[in-house]
Short mmCIF file of C-alpha atoms in Angstrom, two decimals:
data_model
loop_
_atom_site.label_atom_id
_atom_site.label_comp_id
_atom_site.label_asym_id
_atom_site.label_seq_id
_atom_site.Cartn_x
_atom_site.Cartn_y
_atom_site.Cartn_z
CA MET A 24 -182.39 -41.85 -120.57
CA GLU A 25 -181.83 -45.61 -120.56
CA LEU A 26 -180.35 -45.15 -124.12
CA GLN A 27 -178.02 -42.74 -122.82
CA SER A 28 -176.99 -44.82 -119.87
CA ASP A 29 -176.43 -47.86 -122.14
CA VAL A 30 -174.14 -45.88 -124.30
CA ARG A 31 -172.23 -44.57 -121.21
CA GLU A 32 -171.84 -47.89 -119.81
CA GLU A 33 -170.45 -49.22 -123.19
CA SER A 34 -168.16 -46.39 -123.39
CA THR A 35 -166.88 -46.94 -119.88
CA MET A 36 -166.52 -50.85 -120.49
CA GLU A 37 -164.63 -50.74 -123.69
CA PRO A 38 -161.10 -49.78 -122.11
CA GLN A 39 -161.28 -52.70 -119.93
CA SER A 40 -162.09 -55.33 -122.36
CA ASP A 41 -159.06 -53.96 -124.52
CA VAL A 42 -157.00 -54.62 -121.38
CA VAL A 43 -158.33 -58.32 -121.04
CA ARG A 44 -157.76 -58.94 -124.65
CA GLU A 45 -154.10 -57.75 -124.36
CA SER A 46 -153.33 -59.95 -121.19
CA ALA A 47 -155.33 -63.10 -122.19
CA PRO A 48 -152.61 -64.49 -124.40
CA ALA A 49 -149.80 -64.28 -121.89
CA ARG A 50 -151.44 -65.88 -118.87
CA PRO A 51 -152.31 -69.33 -120.33
CA GLN A 52 -148.64 -69.67 -121.59
CA ARG A 53 -147.21 -69.02 -117.98
CA HIS A 54 -149.64 -71.65 -116.62
CA ARG A 55 -148.49 -74.26 -119.32
CA VAL A 56 -144.82 -73.64 -118.15
CA LEU A 57 -145.56 -74.08 -114.53
CA ARG A 58 -147.54 -77.19 -115.28
CA ARG A 59 -144.58 -78.68 -117.09
CA LEU A 60 -142.32 -77.91 -114.33
CA ALA A 61 -144.66 -79.48 -111.84
CA TRP A 62 -144.81 -82.53 -113.83
CA GLY A 63 -141.07 -82.68 -114.25
CA VAL A 64 -140.60 -82.26 -110.46
CA GLY A 65 -143.07 -84.97 -109.74
CA ALA A 66 -141.47 -87.36 -112.29
CA LEU A 67 -138.29 -86.82 -110.62
CA GLY A 68 -139.75 -87.43 -107.19
CA LEU A 69 -141.34 -90.72 -108.21
CA ILE A 70 -137.81 -91.88 -109.62
CA ALA A 71 -136.14 -90.94 -106.44
CA VAL A 72 -138.99 -92.74 -104.25
CA GLY A 73 -138.52 -95.91 -106.46
CA ALA A 74 -134.73 -96.01 -106.00
CA VAL A 75 -135.04 -95.58 -102.21
CA GLY A 76 -137.66 -98.32 -102.09
CA ALA A 77 -135.46 -100.74 -104.12
CA LEU A 78 -132.74 -100.13 -101.52
CA LEU A 79 -134.78 -100.54 -98.44
CA ALA A 80 -137.11 -103.30 -99.76
CA PRO A 81 -134.67 -106.11 -99.17
CA HIS A 82 -133.98 -104.83 -95.48
CA TYR A 83 -137.67 -104.73 -94.49
CA LEU A 84 -138.75 -107.61 -96.46
CA GLY A 85 -136.06 -109.90 -95.50
CA GLY A 86 -134.31 -109.99 -98.91
CA VAL A 87 -137.44 -111.66 -100.46
CA LEU A 88 -138.22 -109.92 -103.81
CA PRO A 89 -140.93 -110.93 -106.11
CA VAL A 90 -139.84 -113.03 -109.01
CA PRO A 91 -140.16 -111.30 -112.30
CA VAL A 92 -142.52 -112.94 -114.72
CA ALA A 93 -140.68 -114.21 -117.92
CA THR A 94 -142.10 -115.56 -121.07
CA ALA A 95 -139.50 -118.37 -121.22
CA PRO A 96 -139.43 -120.65 -118.11
CA THR A 97 -136.49 -119.57 -115.80
CA PRO A 98 -135.33 -121.42 -112.92
CA SER A 99 -136.42 -120.35 -109.70
CA PRO A 100 -133.55 -118.67 -107.55
CA ALA A 101 -132.20 -121.55 -105.24
CA GLU A 102 -130.34 -121.23 -102.02
CA PRO A 103 -126.57 -120.65 -102.41
CA GLN A 104 -124.82 -123.98 -102.37
CA VAL A 105 -122.39 -124.34 -99.55
CA PRO A 106 -119.21 -125.38 -101.18
CA GLU A 107 -117.96 -128.69 -100.03
CA PRO A 108 -114.62 -128.52 -98.28
CA PRO A 109 -111.78 -129.60 -100.16
CA ALA A 110 -111.14 -133.39 -99.82
CA ALA A 111 -108.18 -133.98 -97.56
CA SER A 112 -105.22 -135.08 -99.15
CA THR A 113 -105.49 -138.24 -97.10
CA ALA A 114 -108.87 -139.30 -98.77
CA THR A 115 -107.17 -140.32 -101.86
CA ALA A 116 -103.84 -141.37 -100.01
CA PRO A 117 -102.76 -144.79 -100.51
CA ALA A 118 -103.69 -147.22 -97.63
CA GLU A 119 -100.23 -148.94 -98.19
CA VAL A 120 -96.58 -147.68 -97.80
CA VAL A 121 -93.92 -149.54 -99.44
CA LEU A 122 -90.39 -148.99 -98.37
CA SER A 123 -86.99 -150.29 -99.52
CA PRO A 124 -84.72 -152.19 -96.94
CA GLU A 125 -82.59 -149.25 -96.79
CA ALA A 126 -85.54 -146.89 -96.03
CA VAL A 127 -86.68 -149.20 -93.40
CA ALA A 128 -83.35 -149.20 -91.78
CA ARG A 129 -83.11 -145.47 -92.07
CA ALA A 130 -86.46 -144.91 -90.42
CA GLY A 131 -85.72 -147.17 -87.54
CA VAL A 132 -88.81 -149.02 -87.69
CA LYS A 133 -89.65 -151.08 -84.60
CA THR A 134 -92.93 -152.92 -83.81
CA ALA A 135 -94.98 -154.09 -80.71
CA LYS A 136 -97.72 -156.39 -80.12
CA VAL A 137 -101.43 -155.29 -79.46
CA GLU A 138 -101.80 -156.10 -75.85
CA VAL A 139 -104.79 -156.53 -73.32
CA VAL A 140 -104.24 -154.99 -70.03
CA ASP A 141 -106.51 -154.54 -66.95
CA ALA A 142 -107.96 -151.07 -66.34
CA GLN A 143 -106.40 -149.02 -63.70
CA THR A 144 -107.78 -146.23 -61.59
CA ALA A 145 -105.31 -143.52 -60.62
CA ILE A 146 -105.81 -141.27 -57.79
CA GLN A 147 -103.60 -138.25 -56.86
CA LEU A 148 -103.59 -136.18 -53.74
CA PRO A 149 -101.21 -133.58 -52.29
CA GLY A 150 -99.46 -134.49 -49.18
CA THR A 151 -96.84 -133.28 -46.59
CA VAL A 152 -93.81 -135.10 -45.39
CA MET A 153 -93.77 -135.84 -41.55
CA ALA A 154 -91.40 -137.79 -39.38
CA ASP A 155 -92.35 -141.27 -38.44
CA ALA A 156 -93.70 -140.73 -34.94
CA TYR A 157 -92.59 -144.18 -33.81
CA ARG A 158 -89.12 -143.43 -35.03
CA GLU A 159 -88.94 -140.14 -33.11
CA VAL A 160 -87.47 -139.97 -29.52
CA LYS A 161 -87.39 -137.02 -26.96
CA VAL A 162 -84.21 -137.17 -25.06
CA VAL A 163 -84.67 -136.35 -21.36
CA PRO A 164 -82.21 -136.68 -18.37
CA ILE A 165 -82.92 -139.19 -15.61
CA VAL A 166 -81.12 -136.97 -13.16
CA GLY A 167 -81.31 -133.21 -12.51
CA GLY A 168 -78.23 -130.96 -12.93
CA ILE A 169 -76.31 -128.12 -14.88
CA VAL A 170 -75.59 -128.43 -18.47
CA THR A 171 -71.86 -128.30 -18.67
CA LYS A 172 -71.33 -129.33 -22.25
CA VAL A 173 -73.34 -129.77 -25.37
CA HIS A 174 -71.98 -132.19 -27.90
CA VAL A 175 -74.39 -131.86 -30.91
CA GLU A 176 -75.87 -129.14 -33.03
CA LEU A 177 -79.41 -129.03 -34.65
CA GLY A 178 -79.23 -131.34 -37.70
CA THR A 179 -76.36 -133.58 -36.41
CA THR A 180 -76.52 -137.06 -37.34
CA VAL A 181 -75.65 -139.35 -34.39
CA LYS A 182 -75.44 -142.96 -33.57
CA ARG A 183 -77.11 -144.73 -30.84
CA GLY A 184 -75.26 -144.29 -27.48
CA ALA A 185 -73.26 -141.10 -28.62
CA PRO A 186 -73.24 -138.42 -25.90
CA LEU A 187 -75.38 -135.45 -26.64
CA ALA A 188 -74.89 -133.36 -23.44
CA THR A 189 -72.93 -133.63 -20.00
CA LEU A 190 -74.45 -132.71 -16.77
CA PHE A 191 -73.08 -131.80 -13.28
CA SER A 192 -75.24 -133.47 -10.98
CA PRO A 193 -75.02 -133.37 -7.09
CA GLU A 194 -77.92 -135.88 -7.12
CA LEU A 195 -75.67 -138.42 -8.84
CA ALA A 196 -72.84 -137.81 -6.45
CA GLU A 197 -75.03 -138.27 -3.44
CA ALA A 198 -76.54 -141.62 -4.94
CA GLN A 199 -72.98 -143.01 -5.20
CA THR A 200 -72.04 -141.73 -1.62
CA LYS A 201 -75.09 -143.54 -0.18
CA TYR A 202 -74.32 -146.68 -2.05
CA LEU A 203 -70.92 -146.70 -0.62
CA SER A 204 -72.32 -146.23 2.92
CA MET A 205 -74.91 -148.94 2.57
CA GLN A 206 -72.28 -151.21 1.22
CA ALA A 207 -69.96 -150.50 4.12
CA MET A 208 -72.93 -151.33 6.54
CA LEU A 209 -73.56 -154.53 4.76
CA VAL A 210 -69.90 -155.57 5.27
CA ALA A 211 -70.22 -154.85 8.80
CA ASP A 212 -73.46 -156.90 9.15
CA HIS A 213 -71.92 -159.66 7.30
CA GLN A 214 -69.09 -159.85 9.99
CA LYS A 215 -71.32 -159.59 12.95
CA LEU A 216 -73.44 -162.62 11.40
CA GLN A 217 -70.26 -164.78 11.10
CA ARG A 218 -69.43 -164.12 14.93
CA THR A 219 -72.92 -164.83 15.98
CA GLN A 220 -73.00 -168.08 14.20
CA GLN A 221 -69.71 -168.99 15.89
CA LEU A 222 -71.14 -168.04 19.34
CA VAL A 223 -74.17 -170.07 18.80
CA GLU A 224 -72.29 -172.91 17.91
CA ILE A 225 -70.33 -172.87 21.35
CA GLY A 226 -73.54 -171.98 23.13
CA ALA A 227 -72.55 -168.41 24.06
CA THR A 228 -75.57 -166.75 22.69
CA SER A 229 -79.12 -167.61 21.73
CA ARG A 230 -80.38 -168.79 18.37
CA GLN A 231 -82.92 -165.91 18.59
CA GLU A 232 -80.17 -163.36 18.48
CA LEU A 233 -78.73 -165.15 15.50
CA GLU A 234 -82.08 -164.71 13.74
CA ASP A 235 -82.30 -161.16 14.41
CA ILE A 236 -78.73 -160.44 12.97
CA THR A 237 -79.63 -162.47 9.88
CA ALA A 238 -82.79 -160.53 9.20
CA VAL A 239 -80.91 -157.15 9.41
CA HIS A 240 -78.09 -158.47 7.17
CA ALA A 241 -80.63 -159.64 4.45
CA SER A 242 -82.29 -156.05 4.73
CA HIS A 243 -79.01 -154.27 4.18
CA ALA A 244 -78.21 -156.47 1.28
CA THR A 245 -81.32 -155.62 -0.38
CA GLU A 246 -80.77 -151.78 0.18
CA VAL A 247 -77.38 -152.21 -1.55
CA GLU A 248 -78.70 -153.81 -4.37
CA ALA A 249 -81.34 -151.02 -4.90
CA ALA A 250 -78.75 -148.41 -4.43
CA ARG A 251 -76.69 -150.13 -7.20
CA GLN A 252 -79.50 -150.38 -9.49
CA ARG A 253 -80.18 -146.65 -9.12
CA LEU A 254 -76.72 -145.85 -10.21
CA LEU A 255 -77.16 -147.86 -13.18
CA LEU A 256 -80.41 -145.98 -14.00
CA LEU A 257 -78.79 -142.58 -13.59
CA GLY A 258 -76.43 -143.49 -16.31
CA LEU A 259 -73.20 -144.99 -14.53
CA SER A 260 -71.89 -148.07 -16.34
CA ARG A 261 -71.99 -151.29 -14.85
CA VAL A 262 -68.09 -151.73 -14.80
CA HIS A 263 -67.92 -148.22 -12.95
CA VAL A 264 -70.55 -149.54 -10.43
CA GLU A 265 -68.82 -152.67 -9.72
CA ALA A 266 -65.46 -150.87 -9.25
CA LEU A 267 -66.89 -148.27 -6.86
CA LYS A 268 -65.29 -149.05 -3.69
CA HIS A 269 -63.76 -145.85 -2.31
CA PRO A 270 -65.27 -142.17 -1.91
CA SER A 271 -62.38 -140.98 -4.22
CA GLN A 272 -64.09 -142.73 -7.13
CA VAL A 273 -67.47 -140.83 -6.85
CA VAL A 274 -68.07 -138.88 -10.00
CA SER A 275 -70.54 -135.92 -10.30
CA ASP A 276 -70.54 -135.53 -14.11
CA ILE A 277 -73.10 -137.64 -16.14
CA SER A 278 -73.54 -137.85 -19.90
CA VAL A 279 -76.98 -137.83 -21.66
CA PRO A 280 -76.58 -140.56 -24.42
CA ALA A 281 -78.55 -140.70 -27.78
CA PRO A 282 -81.21 -143.34 -27.46
CA ILE A 283 -81.24 -144.28 -31.12
CA ALA A 284 -79.33 -143.41 -34.42
CA GLY A 285 -80.91 -140.39 -36.11
CA VAL A 286 -80.88 -136.78 -36.65
CA ILE A 287 -81.13 -134.03 -34.03
CA THR A 288 -84.46 -132.42 -35.23
CA ASN A 289 -84.86 -130.29 -32.00
CA ARG A 290 -82.42 -128.95 -29.37
CA MET A 291 -83.45 -127.26 -26.04
CA ALA A 292 -80.23 -127.68 -24.10
CA ASN A 293 -77.76 -124.81 -23.50
CA LEU A 294 -74.64 -124.31 -21.70
CA GLY A 295 -75.15 -123.45 -17.95
CA GLN A 296 -78.96 -124.43 -18.06
CA VAL A 297 -80.28 -126.03 -14.91
CA VAL A 298 -82.50 -129.04 -15.84
CA SER A 299 -84.46 -131.26 -13.95
CA MET A 300 -85.20 -134.98 -14.32
CA GLY A 301 -87.66 -135.69 -17.25
CA GLN A 302 -87.01 -132.24 -18.94
CA GLU A 303 -86.88 -132.54 -22.69
CA LEU A 304 -83.39 -131.57 -24.02
CA PHE A 305 -83.22 -133.02 -27.45
CA VAL A 306 -85.21 -134.81 -30.29
CA VAL A 307 -83.58 -137.55 -32.28
CA THR A 308 -85.59 -138.60 -35.30
CA ASP A 309 -84.85 -141.71 -37.57
CA LEU A 310 -85.50 -140.40 -41.02
CA SER A 311 -84.67 -143.70 -42.81
CA GLN A 312 -88.70 -143.87 -43.08
CA VAL A 313 -90.86 -141.00 -43.22
CA TRP A 314 -94.61 -140.47 -43.38
CA ALA A 315 -96.59 -138.63 -46.12
CA ILE A 316 -99.88 -137.15 -44.63
CA GLY A 317 -102.63 -136.20 -46.99
CA ASP A 318 -106.47 -135.87 -47.28
CA LEU A 319 -108.64 -138.57 -48.99
CA TYR A 320 -111.96 -137.75 -50.36
CA GLU A 321 -115.19 -139.73 -49.59
CA GLN A 322 -115.51 -140.94 -53.06
CA ASP A 323 -112.08 -142.60 -52.91
CA PHE A 324 -112.66 -144.66 -49.91
CA GLN A 325 -113.80 -147.64 -51.77
CA THR A 326 -110.57 -147.58 -53.92
CA VAL A 327 -107.72 -146.79 -51.41
CA HIS A 328 -107.44 -149.15 -48.30
CA VAL A 329 -104.83 -149.85 -45.67
CA GLY A 330 -102.13 -151.65 -47.17
CA SER A 331 -102.61 -150.07 -50.75
CA ASP A 332 -99.45 -149.36 -52.62
CA ALA A 333 -98.58 -145.68 -53.21
CA ALA A 334 -96.13 -143.66 -55.25
CA MET A 335 -94.76 -140.33 -54.03
CA THR A 336 -93.05 -137.59 -56.09
CA THR A 337 -91.92 -134.01 -55.29
CA PRO A 338 -91.06 -131.05 -57.49
CA ALA A 339 -87.67 -131.04 -55.71
CA TYR A 340 -86.53 -134.11 -57.39
CA PRO A 341 -88.31 -134.40 -60.73
CA GLY A 342 -87.08 -137.64 -61.65
CA LEU A 343 -87.44 -139.40 -58.16
CA THR A 344 -90.44 -141.82 -57.33
CA LEU A 345 -90.43 -143.23 -53.81
CA ARG A 346 -92.81 -146.29 -53.23
CA GLY A 347 -94.71 -146.66 -50.04
CA ARG A 348 -97.86 -148.40 -48.42
CA VAL A 349 -100.86 -147.06 -46.88
CA SER A 350 -100.59 -147.66 -43.14
CA TYR A 351 -103.53 -145.77 -41.64
CA ILE A 352 -106.81 -144.07 -42.68
CA ASP A 353 -108.41 -141.88 -40.18
CA PRO A 354 -111.87 -143.28 -39.22
CA ARG A 355 -113.18 -139.53 -38.74
CA VAL A 356 -114.18 -137.55 -41.73
CA ASP A 357 -113.66 -133.71 -41.49
CA PRO A 358 -117.10 -132.25 -41.79
CA GLN A 359 -115.68 -128.98 -43.57
CA THR A 360 -113.59 -130.65 -46.36
CA ARG A 361 -115.29 -134.11 -46.46
CA THR A 362 -111.81 -135.71 -46.26
CA ALA A 363 -109.94 -138.23 -43.95
CA LYS A 364 -106.41 -138.20 -43.04
CA ILE A 365 -104.29 -140.87 -44.66
CA ARG A 366 -100.81 -141.83 -43.80
CA VAL A 367 -98.29 -143.45 -46.12
CA GLU A 368 -95.02 -144.97 -44.92
CA VAL A 369 -92.32 -144.34 -47.50
CA PRO A 370 -88.65 -145.42 -47.08
CA ASN A 371 -86.20 -142.81 -47.27
CA PRO A 372 -82.71 -144.46 -47.12
CA GLN A 373 -80.80 -141.49 -48.83
CA GLY A 374 -82.54 -138.87 -46.62
CA GLN A 375 -83.88 -136.99 -49.63
CA MET A 376 -87.29 -136.40 -48.23
CA ARG A 377 -87.03 -133.47 -45.46
CA LEU A 378 -89.74 -132.88 -42.98
CA GLY A 379 -92.40 -130.40 -44.33
CA MET A 380 -91.78 -130.86 -48.13
CA TYR A 381 -94.88 -130.87 -50.26
CA VAL A 382 -95.23 -134.02 -52.33
CA THR A 383 -97.74 -135.81 -54.48
CA VAL A 384 -99.11 -139.10 -53.50
CA ALA A 385 -100.61 -141.26 -56.31
CA PHE A 386 -102.49 -144.45 -55.94
CA THR A 387 -103.08 -146.87 -58.78
CA THR A 388 -105.65 -149.79 -58.46
CA ARG A 389 -106.84 -152.42 -60.86
CA GLY A 390 -110.17 -152.54 -62.15
CA GLY A 391 -112.35 -155.46 -63.64
CA GLU A 392 -112.40 -153.94 -67.19
CA ARG A 393 -109.85 -155.19 -69.88
CA LEU A 394 -108.41 -152.62 -72.24
CA VAL A 395 -106.69 -153.32 -75.84
CA VAL A 396 -103.73 -151.16 -75.77
CA VAL A 397 -100.89 -150.13 -78.13
CA PRO A 398 -97.78 -147.82 -77.48
CA ARG A 399 -98.95 -144.21 -77.86
CA ALA A 400 -96.18 -143.73 -80.45
CA ALA A 401 -97.77 -146.08 -82.81
CA VAL A 402 -100.82 -143.66 -83.19
CA GLN A 403 -100.48 -141.01 -85.91
CA ILE A 404 -102.91 -138.30 -87.01
CA VAL A 405 -103.54 -138.14 -90.71
CA GLY A 406 -106.04 -135.44 -91.52
CA GLU A 407 -109.12 -136.15 -89.47
CA ARG A 408 -108.22 -139.67 -88.82
CA GLN A 409 -105.91 -141.67 -86.43
CA VAL A 410 -104.16 -144.40 -87.98
CA VAL A 411 -101.63 -147.05 -87.09
CA PHE A 412 -99.30 -148.84 -89.38
CA LEU A 413 -99.34 -152.84 -89.62
CA PRO A 414 -96.58 -154.74 -91.33
CA ALA A 415 -97.80 -156.53 -94.21
CA PRO A 416 -97.43 -160.35 -93.72
CA ASP A 417 -96.87 -161.15 -97.46
CA GLU A 418 -94.27 -158.61 -98.26
CA GLU A 419 -91.30 -157.12 -96.68
CA GLY A 420 -91.07 -153.28 -96.37
CA LYS A 421 -94.89 -152.95 -97.03
CA PHE A 422 -96.96 -151.39 -94.27
CA ILE A 423 -100.78 -150.99 -94.22
CA ALA A 424 -102.47 -147.85 -92.73
CA ARG A 425 -105.51 -148.67 -90.72
CA THR A 426 -107.95 -146.31 -89.20
CA VAL A 427 -108.43 -146.79 -85.45
CA GLN A 428 -110.49 -145.18 -82.71
CA VAL A 429 -108.43 -144.17 -79.83
CA GLY A 430 -109.77 -144.05 -76.13
CA PRO A 431 -108.18 -142.37 -73.04
CA ALA A 432 -104.47 -142.51 -72.64
CA HIS A 433 -103.31 -145.35 -70.13
CA GLY A 434 -99.94 -144.12 -69.03
CA GLU A 435 -97.65 -144.59 -72.02
CA LEU A 436 -100.25 -146.66 -73.72
CA ALA A 437 -103.09 -145.60 -75.93
CA THR A 438 -106.61 -147.41 -75.52
CA MET A 439 -107.93 -148.95 -78.73
CA ARG A 440 -111.73 -148.75 -79.05
CA SER A 441 -111.75 -150.34 -82.63
CA GLY A 442 -109.52 -151.04 -85.59
CA VAL A 443 -106.86 -153.48 -84.16
CA GLU A 444 -107.13 -156.83 -82.35
CA PRO A 445 -105.11 -158.23 -79.63
CA GLY A 446 -101.97 -160.19 -80.95
CA GLU A 447 -101.68 -157.96 -84.06
CA THR A 448 -98.32 -156.15 -84.75
CA VAL A 449 -98.07 -152.38 -85.21
CA VAL A 450 -95.15 -150.12 -85.97
CA THR A 451 -94.12 -148.03 -83.02
CA GLU A 452 -90.87 -146.13 -83.77
CA GLY A 453 -90.66 -144.91 -87.35
CA SER A 454 -94.51 -144.61 -87.68
CA PHE A 455 -93.98 -140.90 -88.02
CA PHE A 456 -91.70 -141.53 -91.11
CA LEU A 457 -94.41 -143.87 -92.51
CA ARG A 458 -97.10 -140.99 -92.07
CA ALA A 459 -94.73 -138.54 -93.89
CA GLU A 460 -94.14 -141.18 -96.84
CA MET A 461 -97.88 -141.77 -97.01
CA LEU A 462 -98.80 -138.08 -97.17
CA ARG A 463 -96.02 -137.57 -99.84
CA ASN A 464 -97.08 -140.36 -102.12
CA ALA A 465 -100.72 -139.32 -101.88
CA PRO A 466 -102.05 -137.59 -105.35
CA ALA A 467 -103.22 -134.05 -104.97
CA SER A 468 -106.79 -133.56 -104.58
CA SER A 469 -108.54 -131.82 -107.59
#
C-alpha cells in the first residue's frame, strides 16, 4: 500500500516539477533587469543630490569650500584685492605753472597779501520796524469845538506849525469876550486910581481909600494878564491878542497846528465831528529815525550790549544796508521764548523803512583770536586738494601751487589753517586760469 501511495504521489508531482522547470529560467532574468533599473535610478538620484548640494553648500556654509588637495603646491585662495582708485590727475600734476607775459595779461592775474585779522562773531536775528516813540506826537486840541475843515490826509508829510484841522469853538469866543471885558474894567480902575491920587494930594479923601482902590486895580491887572495868557494857550497868536481891542475882532475859528515835522500816521478827525479838549485827532511821526525791535537769545547777552553797532537789511531792498546802534535791551526775559526785547535805532533819512516791515538785524563783534586770511577767490579746488598759487620770486610768469587747509569763511575772506604765512603773496583774480593750465599740463595717469 505504501508502495502504491508513493507511486501515486510521484505521478501527481511530476506535472508540477515540469512547470517549475519551465518558469525558472524567465524569473531570474526579470529580476536582473529590475535590479539594473534600480541601480540606474539610484545613480541618477545621487548625481542630482550632488548637484543640488554643490549649489546650496556655498549659501549655507558661507561660501567656504574645502580646498582641494593637490600634489603640487598651489597658492591658497586669497581675499579679492580691492582695486586702488586711479590716481588723480593732480597727483602727478606739476607744482609749478609757467606763463608767458601775454598769457599773464590775458588771464588778468592779480595778487593780494596774506593778512591777519581779528576773529569776529556774527549774530543775526529777525526784527520789525517800528516808529521811534520819542518822535511820535499825538495831536489834541486845547479847546473843544466842531471840526469845520480837515487839511491833511493819512500819510501826508507836514511841516511844523502847518494847520491840520480847523475848529469852530464857542469856548474860544467866550474867552476873548471875557478878556475884552476885564480889560475894560482895568481901564476904568486905572482912571479911578488916578482921580483918587489927586484927591489925596488936596486932602479931599483919605489915604485908606487910595490903598483900597490900588489893591482892586492890581487884582484886575492880574486877571487881564491871565485872560491874555489863556488866549495864547487856546491858539491865538500874540499879535492877534495884542490887537484885540474891540468885540468885532473876536474870532470863533481856531486852527490845530502840527507840533513837529513828520508824516500823518493816524487820523481820527472828520468833518462835522464834535471834539473836546484833549481828544486825539492826529498822530504825527518823524520817520527820519526808526526802531528795529527784535528778540535776543540768552546765549547772546554777553556779546550784544547797549551801544553795540548793528546792520539792518530787508528783502524789500536787497542792496540796502542801514547802520544803527543798540539803544535798549529789556531787563526782563520772556519765560516762554527765553529771549529779551532789543531795540536798535536806525537812521532813515530817505524814508525807505516803513512801519511794520520785516528786517534782519546783524551784530558783528570782535573776538580775541587772530586769523590768517586770504581772499576767497585765491583758493582753488584741484582734485581732493585745496591750493593757492604764489608768484615765484625768482622768475616772472612762474607760479607755485601750494596745498592749504581752509577753515570757515570769514565774509569775503577764507581762513587759512596751514599752508601759507602772513605777508606772503597769493594770486586772487586769475587763479582759476592757473588751475586750468595746471590740469592741462598734467600728464595723464597710467
